[in-house]
Coordinates of N, CA and C in Angstrom, one line a residue:
M1 N -21.0 11.1 77.7 CA -20.1 11.9 76.9 C -19.8 11.2 75.6
T2 N -19.7 12.0 74.5 CA -19.3 11.4 73.2 C -17.8 11.3 73.2
Q3 N -17.4 10.5 72.2 CA -16.0 10.3 72.0 C -15.3 11.6 71.7
K4 N -16.0 12.5 71.0 CA -15.5 13.8 70.6 C -15.2 14.6 71.9
D5 N -16.1 14.6 72.9 CA -15.9 15.3 74.1 C -14.7 14.8 74.9
I6 N -14.6 13.5 74.9 CA -13.4 12.9 75.6 C -12.1 13.3 74.9
T7 N -12.1 13.3 73.6 CA -10.9 13.7 72.9 C -10.6 15.1 73.2
F8 N -11.6 16.0 73.2 CA -11.4 17.4 73.5 C -10.7 17.6 74.8
V9 N -11.3 16.9 75.9 CA -10.7 17.1 77.2 C -9.3 16.5 77.3
A10 N -9.1 15.4 76.6 CA -7.8 14.8 76.6 C -6.7 15.7 76.0
D11 N -7.1 16.3 74.9 CA -6.2 17.2 74.2 C -5.9 18.4 75.1
F12 N -7.0 18.9 75.8 CA -6.8 20.1 76.7 C -5.7 19.7 77.8
L13 N -5.9 18.5 78.4 CA -5.0 18.1 79.4 C -3.6 17.9 78.9
T14 N -3.5 17.3 77.7 CA -2.2 17.1 77.1 C -1.5 18.4 76.9
E15 N -2.2 19.4 76.4 CA -1.6 20.7 76.0 C -1.2 21.5 77.2
H16 N -2.1 21.6 78.2 CA -1.9 22.5 79.3 C -1.3 21.9 80.6
F17 N -1.3 20.6 80.7 CA -0.9 20.0 82.0 C 0.3 19.1 81.8
N18 N 1.1 19.3 80.8 CA 2.3 18.5 80.6 C 3.3 18.9 81.8
E19 N 4.1 17.9 82.1 CA 5.2 18.2 83.0 C 6.1 19.2 82.4
A20 N 6.6 20.2 83.2 CA 7.4 21.2 82.6 C 8.7 21.3 83.5
P21 N 9.7 20.5 83.1 CA 11.0 20.4 83.9 C 11.6 21.8 84.2
E22 N 11.4 22.7 83.2 CA 12.1 24.0 83.4 C 11.4 24.8 84.5
L23 N 10.2 24.3 85.0 CA 9.5 25.1 86.1 C 9.8 24.4 87.4
Y24 N 10.6 23.4 87.5 CA 10.7 22.7 88.8 C 11.3 23.5 89.9
D25 N 12.1 24.6 89.5 CA 12.7 25.4 90.6 C 11.7 26.4 91.1
R26 N 10.5 26.5 90.5 CA 9.5 27.5 91.0 C 8.7 26.9 92.1
K27 N 8.1 27.8 92.8 CA 7.1 27.3 93.8 C 5.8 26.9 93.1
G28 N 5.1 26.0 93.8 CA 3.8 25.6 93.2 C 3.9 24.3 92.4
K29 N 2.9 24.0 91.7 CA 2.8 22.8 91.0 C 3.6 22.8 89.7
Y30 N 4.0 21.7 89.2 CA 5.0 21.6 88.1 C 4.3 21.3 86.8
F31 N 3.3 22.1 86.5 CA 2.7 22.0 85.1 C 2.2 23.4 84.7
N32 N 2.0 23.5 83.4 CA 1.5 24.8 82.9 C 0.1 25.0 83.3
V33 N -0.2 26.2 83.8 CA -1.6 26.6 84.1 C -2.4 26.8 82.8
E34 N -3.7 26.9 82.9 CA -4.5 27.2 81.7 C -4.1 28.6 81.2
R35 N -3.9 28.8 79.9 CA -3.2 30.0 79.5 C -4.0 31.3 79.6
V36 N -5.3 31.2 79.7 CA -6.1 32.4 79.8 C -6.1 32.8 81.3
G37 N -6.3 31.9 82.2 CA -6.4 32.2 83.6 C -5.1 32.9 84.2
Q38 N -4.0 32.6 83.6 CA -2.7 33.2 84.1 C -2.7 34.7 84.0
Y39 N -3.4 35.2 83.0 CA -3.4 36.7 82.8 C -4.3 37.4 83.8
L40 N -5.2 36.7 84.4 CA -6.1 37.3 85.3 C -5.7 37.2 86.8
K41 N -4.6 36.6 87.1 CA -4.2 36.5 88.5 C -3.6 37.8 88.9
D42 N -4.0 38.3 90.1 CA -3.5 39.6 90.6 C -2.2 39.3 91.4
E43 N -1.2 39.1 90.6 CA 0.1 38.8 91.1 C 1.2 39.5 90.3
D44 N 2.3 39.8 90.9 CA 3.4 40.4 90.2 C 4.4 39.4 89.6
D45 N 4.2 38.1 89.8 CA 5.0 37.1 89.3 C 5.0 37.0 87.8
D46 N 6.0 36.5 87.2 CA 6.0 36.4 85.7 C 5.0 35.3 85.3
L47 N 4.5 35.4 84.1 CA 3.5 34.4 83.6 C 4.3 33.1 83.4
V48 N 3.5 32.0 83.7 CA 4.1 30.7 83.5 C 4.2 30.3 82.1
S49 N 3.3 30.7 81.3 CA 3.3 30.5 79.8 C 3.2 31.8 79.1
P50 N 4.3 32.6 79.0 CA 4.1 33.9 78.3 C 3.8 33.7 76.8
P51 N 3.1 34.6 76.2 CA 2.6 34.5 74.8 C 3.8 34.5 73.9
N52 N 3.5 33.8 72.8 CA 4.5 33.8 71.7 C 4.2 35.0 70.7
T53 N 5.1 36.0 70.7 CA 4.9 37.2 69.9 C 5.5 37.1 68.5
E54 N 6.0 36.0 68.2 CA 6.7 35.8 66.9 C 5.7 35.9 65.8
G55 N 5.9 36.7 64.8 CA 5.0 36.9 63.7 C 3.9 37.9 64.0
N56 N 3.9 38.5 65.2 CA 2.8 39.5 65.5 C 3.1 40.8 64.7
Q57 N 2.1 41.2 63.9 CA 2.3 42.3 63.0 C 2.6 43.6 63.7
W58 N 2.0 43.8 64.9 CA 2.2 45.1 65.6 C 3.7 45.1 66.1
F59 N 4.1 44.0 66.7 CA 5.5 44.0 67.2 C 6.5 44.2 66.1
N60 N 6.2 43.5 65.0 CA 7.1 43.7 63.8 C 7.2 45.1 63.3
F61 N 6.0 45.7 63.3 CA 5.9 47.1 62.9 C 6.7 48.0 63.8
L62 N 6.6 47.8 65.1 CA 7.3 48.7 66.1 C 8.8 48.4 65.9
K63 N 9.2 47.2 65.7 CA 10.6 46.8 65.7 C 11.3 47.5 64.5
N64 N 10.5 47.6 63.4 CA 11.1 48.2 62.2 C 10.9 49.7 62.1
S65 N 10.3 50.3 63.1 CA 10.1 51.7 63.0 C 11.1 52.4 64.0
T66 N 12.0 53.2 63.5 CA 13.0 53.8 64.3 C 12.4 54.9 65.2
H67 N 11.3 55.5 64.7 CA 10.7 56.6 65.5 C 9.8 56.1 66.6
L68 N 9.1 55.0 66.3 CA 8.1 54.5 67.4 C 8.8 53.6 68.4
K69 N 9.9 53.0 68.0 CA 10.6 52.0 68.9 C 10.8 52.6 70.3
E70 N 11.3 53.9 70.4 CA 11.7 54.5 71.6 C 10.7 55.6 72.0
S71 N 9.5 55.6 71.4 CA 8.5 56.7 71.6 C 8.0 56.7 73.0
P72 N 8.0 57.8 73.7 CA 7.4 57.9 75.1 C 5.9 57.8 75.1
L73 N 5.3 58.0 73.9 CA 3.9 58.0 73.8 C 3.3 56.6 73.8
L74 N 4.1 55.6 73.5 CA 3.6 54.2 73.5 C 3.8 53.6 74.9
F75 N 2.7 53.0 75.4 CA 2.8 52.3 76.7 C 3.7 51.1 76.6
P76 N 4.7 51.0 77.5 CA 5.6 49.8 77.4 C 4.9 48.5 77.5
Y77 N 5.4 47.5 76.9 CA 4.8 46.2 76.8 C 5.5 45.2 77.8
Y78 N 4.8 44.5 78.6 CA 5.4 43.5 79.5 C 4.9 42.1 79.2
P79 N 5.6 41.4 78.3 CA 5.1 40.1 77.8 C 5.1 39.1 78.9
E80 N 5.9 39.3 80.0 CA 6.0 38.3 81.0 C 5.0 38.5 82.2
K81 N 4.2 39.6 82.1 CA 3.3 40.0 83.2 C 1.8 39.8 82.9
S82 N 1.0 39.7 84.0 CA -0.4 39.5 83.9 C -1.1 40.9 83.6
L83 N -2.4 40.8 83.3 CA -3.1 42.0 83.0 C -3.3 42.9 84.2
H84 N -3.3 42.3 85.4 CA -3.4 43.0 86.6 C -2.2 43.9 86.8
F85 N -1.0 43.3 86.5 CA 0.2 44.1 86.7 C 0.2 45.3 85.7
V86 N -0.2 45.0 84.5 CA -0.2 46.1 83.5 C -1.2 47.2 83.9
K87 N -2.3 46.7 84.4 CA -3.4 47.7 84.8 C -2.8 48.6 85.9
R88 N -2.1 48.0 86.9 CA -1.6 48.9 88.0 C -0.5 49.8 87.4
Q89 N 0.3 49.4 86.5 CA 1.3 50.2 85.9 C 0.6 51.4 85.2
M90 N -0.4 51.1 84.4 CA -1.1 52.1 83.6 C -1.8 53.1 84.6
E91 N -2.4 52.6 85.6 CA -3.1 53.5 86.6 C -2.1 54.5 87.2
G92 N -0.9 54.0 87.5 CA 0.2 54.8 88.1 C 0.6 55.9 87.1
V93 N 0.7 55.6 85.8 CA 1.1 56.6 84.8 C 0.0 57.7 84.7
I94 N -1.2 57.2 84.6 CA -2.4 58.1 84.5 C -2.5 59.1 85.7
D95 N -2.4 58.5 86.9 CA -2.4 59.3 88.1 C -1.3 60.4 88.1
Q96 N -0.2 60.0 87.6 CA 0.9 61.0 87.5 C 0.6 62.1 86.5
C97 N 0.0 61.7 85.4 CA -0.3 62.7 84.4 C -1.4 63.7 84.9
L98 N -2.3 63.2 85.7 CA -3.4 64.0 86.1 C -3.1 64.9 87.4
Q99 N -2.1 64.5 88.1 CA -1.8 65.2 89.3 C -1.5 66.7 89.2
K100 N -0.6 67.0 88.2 CA -0.2 68.4 88.0 C -1.4 69.3 87.6
P101 N -2.2 68.8 86.5 CA -3.4 69.7 86.2 C -4.3 69.8 87.4
A102 N -4.5 68.8 88.2 CA -5.4 68.8 89.3 C -4.9 69.9 90.3
D103 N -3.6 69.9 90.6 CA -3.0 70.9 91.5 C -3.2 72.3 91.0
V104 N -2.9 72.5 89.7 CA -3.0 73.8 89.1 C -4.5 74.3 89.1
I105 N -5.4 73.5 88.6 CA -6.8 73.8 88.6 C -7.4 74.1 90.0
G106 N -7.0 73.2 90.9 CA -7.4 73.3 92.3 C -7.1 74.6 92.9
K107 N -5.8 75.1 92.7 CA -5.4 76.3 93.3 C -6.0 77.5 92.6
S108 N -6.5 77.4 91.4 CA -7.1 78.5 90.7 C -8.6 78.7 91.0
V109 N -9.2 77.7 91.6 CA -10.6 77.8 91.9 C -10.8 78.4 93.3
H110 N -11.7 79.4 93.4 CA -12.0 80.0 94.7 C -13.5 80.3 94.8
Q111 N -14.0 80.5 96.0 CA -15.4 80.7 96.2 C -15.7 82.2 95.9
A112 N -16.7 82.4 95.0 CA -17.0 83.8 94.5 C -18.0 84.4 95.5
F113 N -19.0 83.6 95.9 CA -20.0 84.1 96.9 C -20.6 82.9 97.6
C114 N -21.4 83.2 98.6 CA -22.1 82.2 99.4 C -23.5 82.6 99.6
M115 N -24.5 81.8 99.3 CA -25.9 82.1 99.4 C -26.6 81.0 100.2
S116 N -27.3 81.3 101.2 CA -28.1 80.3 101.9 C -29.4 80.0 101.2
L117 N -29.6 78.8 100.8 CA -30.8 78.4 100.1 C -31.9 77.9 101.0
Y118 N -31.6 77.2 102.0 CA -32.6 76.7 102.9 C -32.0 76.2 104.2
R119 N -32.8 76.1 105.2 CA -32.3 75.5 106.5 C -33.0 74.2 106.7
T120 N -32.3 73.2 107.3 CA -32.9 71.9 107.4 C -32.4 71.3 108.8
S121 N -33.0 70.1 109.1 CA -32.6 69.5 110.3 C -31.2 68.8 110.2
Q122 N -30.7 68.3 111.3 CA -29.4 67.7 111.2 C -29.4 66.3 110.6
S123 N -30.6 65.7 110.5 CA -30.8 64.4 110.0 C -30.3 64.3 108.5
E124 N -29.4 63.4 108.2 CA -28.9 63.3 106.8 C -30.0 62.8 105.9
E125 N -30.9 62.0 106.4 CA -32.0 61.4 105.6 C -32.8 62.5 104.9
S126 N -33.1 63.5 105.7 CA -34.0 64.6 105.2 C -33.3 65.5 104.2
T127 N -32.0 65.7 104.4 CA -31.2 66.6 103.5 C -30.9 66.0 102.2
S128 N -30.8 64.7 102.1 CA -30.3 64.1 100.8 C -31.2 64.3 99.7
Q129 N -32.5 64.6 99.9 CA -33.5 64.6 98.8 C -34.0 66.1 98.6
L130 N -33.5 67.1 99.3 CA -34.0 68.4 99.2 C -33.7 69.1 97.9
F131 N -32.5 68.9 97.4 CA -32.0 69.7 96.2 C -32.2 68.8 95.0
K132 N -33.0 69.3 94.0 CA -33.3 68.5 92.9 C -33.1 69.2 91.6
L133 N -32.9 68.5 90.5 CA -32.9 69.0 89.1 C -31.8 70.1 88.9
P134 N -30.6 70.1 89.4 CA -29.7 71.1 89.1 C -29.3 71.0 87.6
F135 N -29.6 72.1 86.9 CA -29.3 72.1 85.4 C -28.5 73.4 85.2
L136 N -27.4 73.3 84.5 CA -26.5 74.5 84.3 C -26.6 74.9 82.8
W137 N -26.6 76.2 82.7 CA -26.6 76.8 81.3 C -25.7 78.1 81.3
N138 N -24.9 78.2 80.3 CA -24.0 79.3 80.1 C -24.4 80.1 78.9
D139 N -24.9 81.4 79.2 CA -25.3 82.3 78.1 C -24.0 83.0 77.7
K140 N -23.4 82.6 76.6 CA -22.1 83.2 76.1 C -22.3 84.6 75.6
T141 N -23.5 84.9 75.1 CA -23.8 86.2 74.6 C -23.7 87.3 75.7
S142 N -24.4 87.0 76.8 CA -24.4 87.9 77.9 C -23.4 87.6 79.0
N143 N -22.6 86.5 78.8 CA -21.7 86.1 79.8 C -22.3 85.9 81.2
I144 N -23.4 85.2 81.2 CA -24.1 84.9 82.4 C -24.3 83.4 82.6
H145 N -24.1 82.9 83.8 CA -24.2 81.5 84.1 C -25.5 81.3 84.9
Y146 N -26.3 80.3 84.5 CA -27.6 80.0 85.1 C -27.6 78.6 85.8
V147 N -28.3 78.5 86.9 CA -28.5 77.2 87.5 C -30.0 77.1 87.8
L148 N -30.6 76.1 87.2 CA -32.1 75.8 87.5 C -32.1 74.7 88.6
F149 N -33.0 74.8 89.6 CA -33.1 73.7 90.5 C -34.4 73.9 91.3
T150 N -34.9 72.8 92.0 CA -36.0 72.9 92.8 C -35.6 72.4 94.2
I151 N -36.3 72.9 95.2 CA -36.1 72.5 96.6 C -37.4 71.8 97.0
L152 N -37.3 70.6 97.4 CA -38.5 69.8 97.5 C -39.3 70.1 98.8
E153 N -38.7 70.6 99.8 CA -39.4 70.9 101.1 C -40.3 72.1 100.9
N154 N -41.6 71.9 101.0 CA -42.6 73.0 101.0 C -42.6 73.9 99.7
S155 N -41.9 73.4 98.7 CA -41.9 74.3 97.5 C -41.9 73.5 96.2
I156 N -42.7 72.4 96.2 CA -42.6 71.5 95.0 C -43.2 72.2 93.7
S157 N -44.0 73.3 93.9 CA -44.5 73.9 92.8 C -43.7 75.1 92.3
K158 N -42.5 75.2 92.9 CA -41.6 76.3 92.5 C -40.3 75.8 91.8
I159 N -39.9 76.6 90.8 CA -38.5 76.3 90.3 C -37.7 77.5 90.5
H160 N -36.5 77.3 90.9 CA -35.6 78.4 91.3 C -34.6 78.6 90.1
I161 N -34.3 79.9 89.8 CA -33.3 80.3 88.8 C -32.3 81.1 89.5
L162 N -31.0 80.6 89.5 CA -29.9 81.4 90.0 C -29.0 81.8 88.9
R163 N -28.7 83.1 88.8 CA -27.8 83.6 87.8 C -26.7 84.4 88.3
R164 N -25.5 84.2 87.7 CA -24.3 84.9 88.1 C -23.5 85.3 86.9
H165 N -22.8 86.4 86.9 CA -22.0 86.8 85.8 C -20.7 86.0 85.8
T166 N -20.3 85.6 84.6 CA -19.1 84.7 84.6 C -17.8 85.5 85.1
D167 N -17.9 86.8 85.0 CA -16.8 87.6 85.6 C -17.2 87.8 87.1
T168 N -16.5 87.2 88.0 CA -16.9 87.1 89.4 C -16.9 88.5 90.0
S169 N -16.2 89.5 89.4 CA -16.1 90.8 90.0 C -17.4 91.6 89.7
R170 N -18.2 91.1 88.8 CA -19.4 91.8 88.4 C -20.6 91.1 89.0
S171 N -21.7 91.8 89.2 CA -23.0 91.1 89.7 C -24.1 91.4 88.8
V172 N -25.2 90.7 88.9 CA -26.4 90.9 88.0 C -27.6 91.1 89.0
S173 N -28.5 91.8 88.5 CA -29.7 92.0 89.3 C -30.5 90.7 89.4
N174 N -31.3 90.6 90.5 CA -32.1 89.4 90.7 C -31.3 88.2 90.6
G175 N -30.2 88.1 91.4 CA -29.3 86.9 91.4 C -30.0 85.6 91.5
I176 N -31.1 85.6 92.3 CA -31.9 84.3 92.4 C -33.3 84.7 92.5
L177 N -34.2 83.9 91.8 CA -35.6 84.1 91.9 C -36.3 82.8 91.8
A178 N -37.6 82.8 92.2 CA -38.4 81.5 92.1 C -39.6 81.8 91.3
V179 N -40.0 80.8 90.4 CA -41.2 80.9 89.6 C -42.1 79.8 90.2
E180 N -43.3 80.3 90.6 CA -44.3 79.3 91.2 C -45.4 79.0 90.1
F181 N -45.6 77.7 89.9 CA -46.6 77.3 88.9 C -48.0 77.2 89.6
G182 N -48.1 76.5 90.7 CA -49.3 76.5 91.4 C -50.5 76.1 90.5
N183 N -51.5 76.9 90.5 CA -52.8 76.6 89.8 C -52.9 77.6 88.6
F184 N -51.8 78.0 88.0 CA -52.0 79.1 87.0 C -52.6 78.6 85.7
L185 N -52.8 77.2 85.6 CA -53.5 76.7 84.4 C -55.0 76.5 84.6
N186 N -55.5 77.0 85.7 CA -57.0 76.8 85.9 C -57.7 77.5 84.8
N187 N -58.8 76.8 84.4 CA -59.6 77.4 83.3 C -60.4 78.6 83.6
S188 N -60.9 78.7 84.9 CA -61.7 79.8 85.2 C -61.4 80.2 86.7
I189 N -61.8 81.4 87.0 CA -61.6 81.9 88.4 C -62.4 81.2 89.4
N190 N -63.5 80.5 88.9 CA -64.3 79.8 89.8 C -63.8 78.4 90.2
E191 N -62.8 78.0 89.5 CA -62.3 76.6 89.7 C -61.6 76.6 91.1
S192 N -61.7 75.5 91.8 CA -61.1 75.4 93.1 C -59.5 75.6 93.0
S193 N -59.0 76.3 93.9 CA -57.5 76.6 93.8 C -56.7 75.3 94.1
D194 N -57.4 74.3 94.8 CA -56.6 73.1 95.1 C -56.8 72.0 94.0
S195 N -57.7 72.2 93.1 CA -58.1 71.1 92.2 C -57.0 71.0 91.1
R196 N -56.3 72.0 90.7 CA -55.4 71.9 89.6 C -54.0 72.5 90.0
C197 N -53.4 71.9 90.9 CA -52.1 72.4 91.4 C -51.0 71.6 90.6
Y198 N -50.0 72.3 90.2 CA -48.9 71.7 89.4 C -47.6 71.8 90.0
S199 N -46.8 70.7 89.9 CA -45.4 70.7 90.4 C -44.5 70.4 89.2
C200 N -43.2 70.7 89.4 CA -42.2 70.6 88.3 C -41.5 69.3 88.3
L201 N -41.6 68.5 87.2 CA -41.0 67.3 87.0 C -39.5 67.4 86.5
D202 N -39.3 68.4 85.6 CA -38.0 68.6 85.0 C -38.0 70.0 84.4
A203 N -36.8 70.5 84.3 CA -36.6 71.8 83.7 C -35.2 71.9 83.0
H204 N -35.2 72.5 81.8 CA -33.9 72.7 81.1 C -34.0 74.0 80.3
F205 N -32.9 74.6 80.0 CA -32.9 75.7 79.2 C -33.1 75.3 77.7
Y206 N -34.0 75.9 77.0 CA -34.2 75.6 75.6 C -33.2 76.4 74.7
D207 N -33.1 77.7 75.1 CA -32.0 78.5 74.5 C -31.7 79.6 75.5
D208 N -31.0 80.6 75.1 CA -30.5 81.7 76.0 C -31.7 82.4 76.6
E209 N -32.9 82.4 76.0 CA -34.0 83.2 76.5 C -35.2 82.4 76.9
T210 N -35.1 81.1 76.8 CA -36.3 80.3 77.1 C -36.0 79.1 78.0
V211 N -36.9 78.8 78.9 CA -36.8 77.7 79.8 C -37.9 76.7 79.5
T212 N -37.6 75.4 79.3 CA -38.7 74.4 79.0 C -38.9 73.6 80.3
V213 N -40.1 73.5 80.8 CA -40.4 72.7 82.0 C -41.5 71.7 81.7
V214 N -41.4 70.6 82.4 CA -42.4 69.5 82.4 C -43.1 69.6 83.7
L215 N -44.4 69.8 83.7 CA -45.2 69.9 84.9 C -46.2 68.7 85.0
K216 N -46.6 68.4 86.2 CA -47.6 67.4 86.4 C -48.6 67.9 87.5
E217 N -49.8 67.4 87.4 CA -50.8 67.7 88.4 C -50.4 67.0 89.7
S218 N -50.5 67.8 90.8 CA -50.1 67.2 92.1 C -51.2 66.4 92.8
V219 N -52.5 66.5 92.3 CA -53.6 65.8 92.9 C -53.4 64.3 92.6
E220 N -53.6 63.5 93.7 CA -53.4 62.0 93.6 C -54.6 61.4 92.9
Q221 N -54.6 61.2 91.6 CA -55.7 60.6 90.9 C -55.2 60.0 89.6
E222 N -56.0 59.2 89.0 CA -55.5 58.6 87.7 C -55.6 59.6 86.6
G223 N -54.8 59.4 85.6 CA -54.8 60.3 84.4 C -54.3 61.7 84.8
K224 N -53.3 61.8 85.6 CA -52.7 63.1 85.9 C -52.3 63.8 84.6
E225 N -52.5 65.1 84.5 CA -52.1 65.8 83.4 C -50.6 66.1 83.4
R226 N -50.0 66.0 82.2 CA -48.6 66.4 82.1 C -48.6 67.6 81.1
V227 N -47.9 68.6 81.5 CA -47.8 69.8 80.6 C -46.4 70.2 80.3
L228 N -46.1 70.4 79.0 CA -44.8 70.9 78.5 C -45.0 72.4 78.3
A229 N -44.3 73.2 79.1 CA -44.4 74.6 78.9 C -43.1 75.2 78.7
Q230 N -43.1 76.3 77.9 CA -41.9 77.1 77.6 C -42.1 78.5 78.1
L231 N -41.2 78.9 79.0 CA -41.3 80.2 79.7 C -40.2 81.1 79.3
P232 N -40.5 82.3 78.8 CA -39.4 83.3 78.5 C -38.8 83.8 79.8
L233 N -37.4 83.9 79.8 CA -36.7 84.4 80.9 C -37.2 85.8 81.3
S234 N -37.5 86.6 80.3 CA -37.9 88.0 80.6 C -39.2 88.1 81.4

């Protein structure tokens, strides 16, 4: 170690580990803890070395502002407490703020209809991967809500389009339909139906009338083709 290192450590010990007679009545050791670490302790006890706020521009600003001093919009400051304490206080306030909207929204939501999409086994492992790519789109012109998705079991070449009117009392024709890509990109009728089969990698609405899909060849071989296709909803 260089002399500079030794001086640095000595200064640190002198500053932070002095005897502190005013702390003798407290439990624990009778010296000041390192000033950063005290803020991170998950305890409700007061800080051993609270910060000196003298000259702090924000506190001076609040002190001199008659409107902000008692404002309920400002989160109260606890100069004697750790960050864990402040975090718990803030979480409590946020939970309280969100509880009422959650109750109101929760009571206003109800099931409009129920549609069975597929049946599966009781095993959780097989059901977790069946539903893929749910993408939502709201056509504000026609007041229709769309959901795009694929079901992986036995239908990797299909994309499903579910549509519902935003007014739940009304219905729309063809509430759900499936588009199958399969081998529609074959160059000729003589080409093997199994040689160019496509499945859907991703799908999104491009606008109110067009769906964009990313397709890939299902055949296991190098240089699989990727196709970007745009399909009109009509």
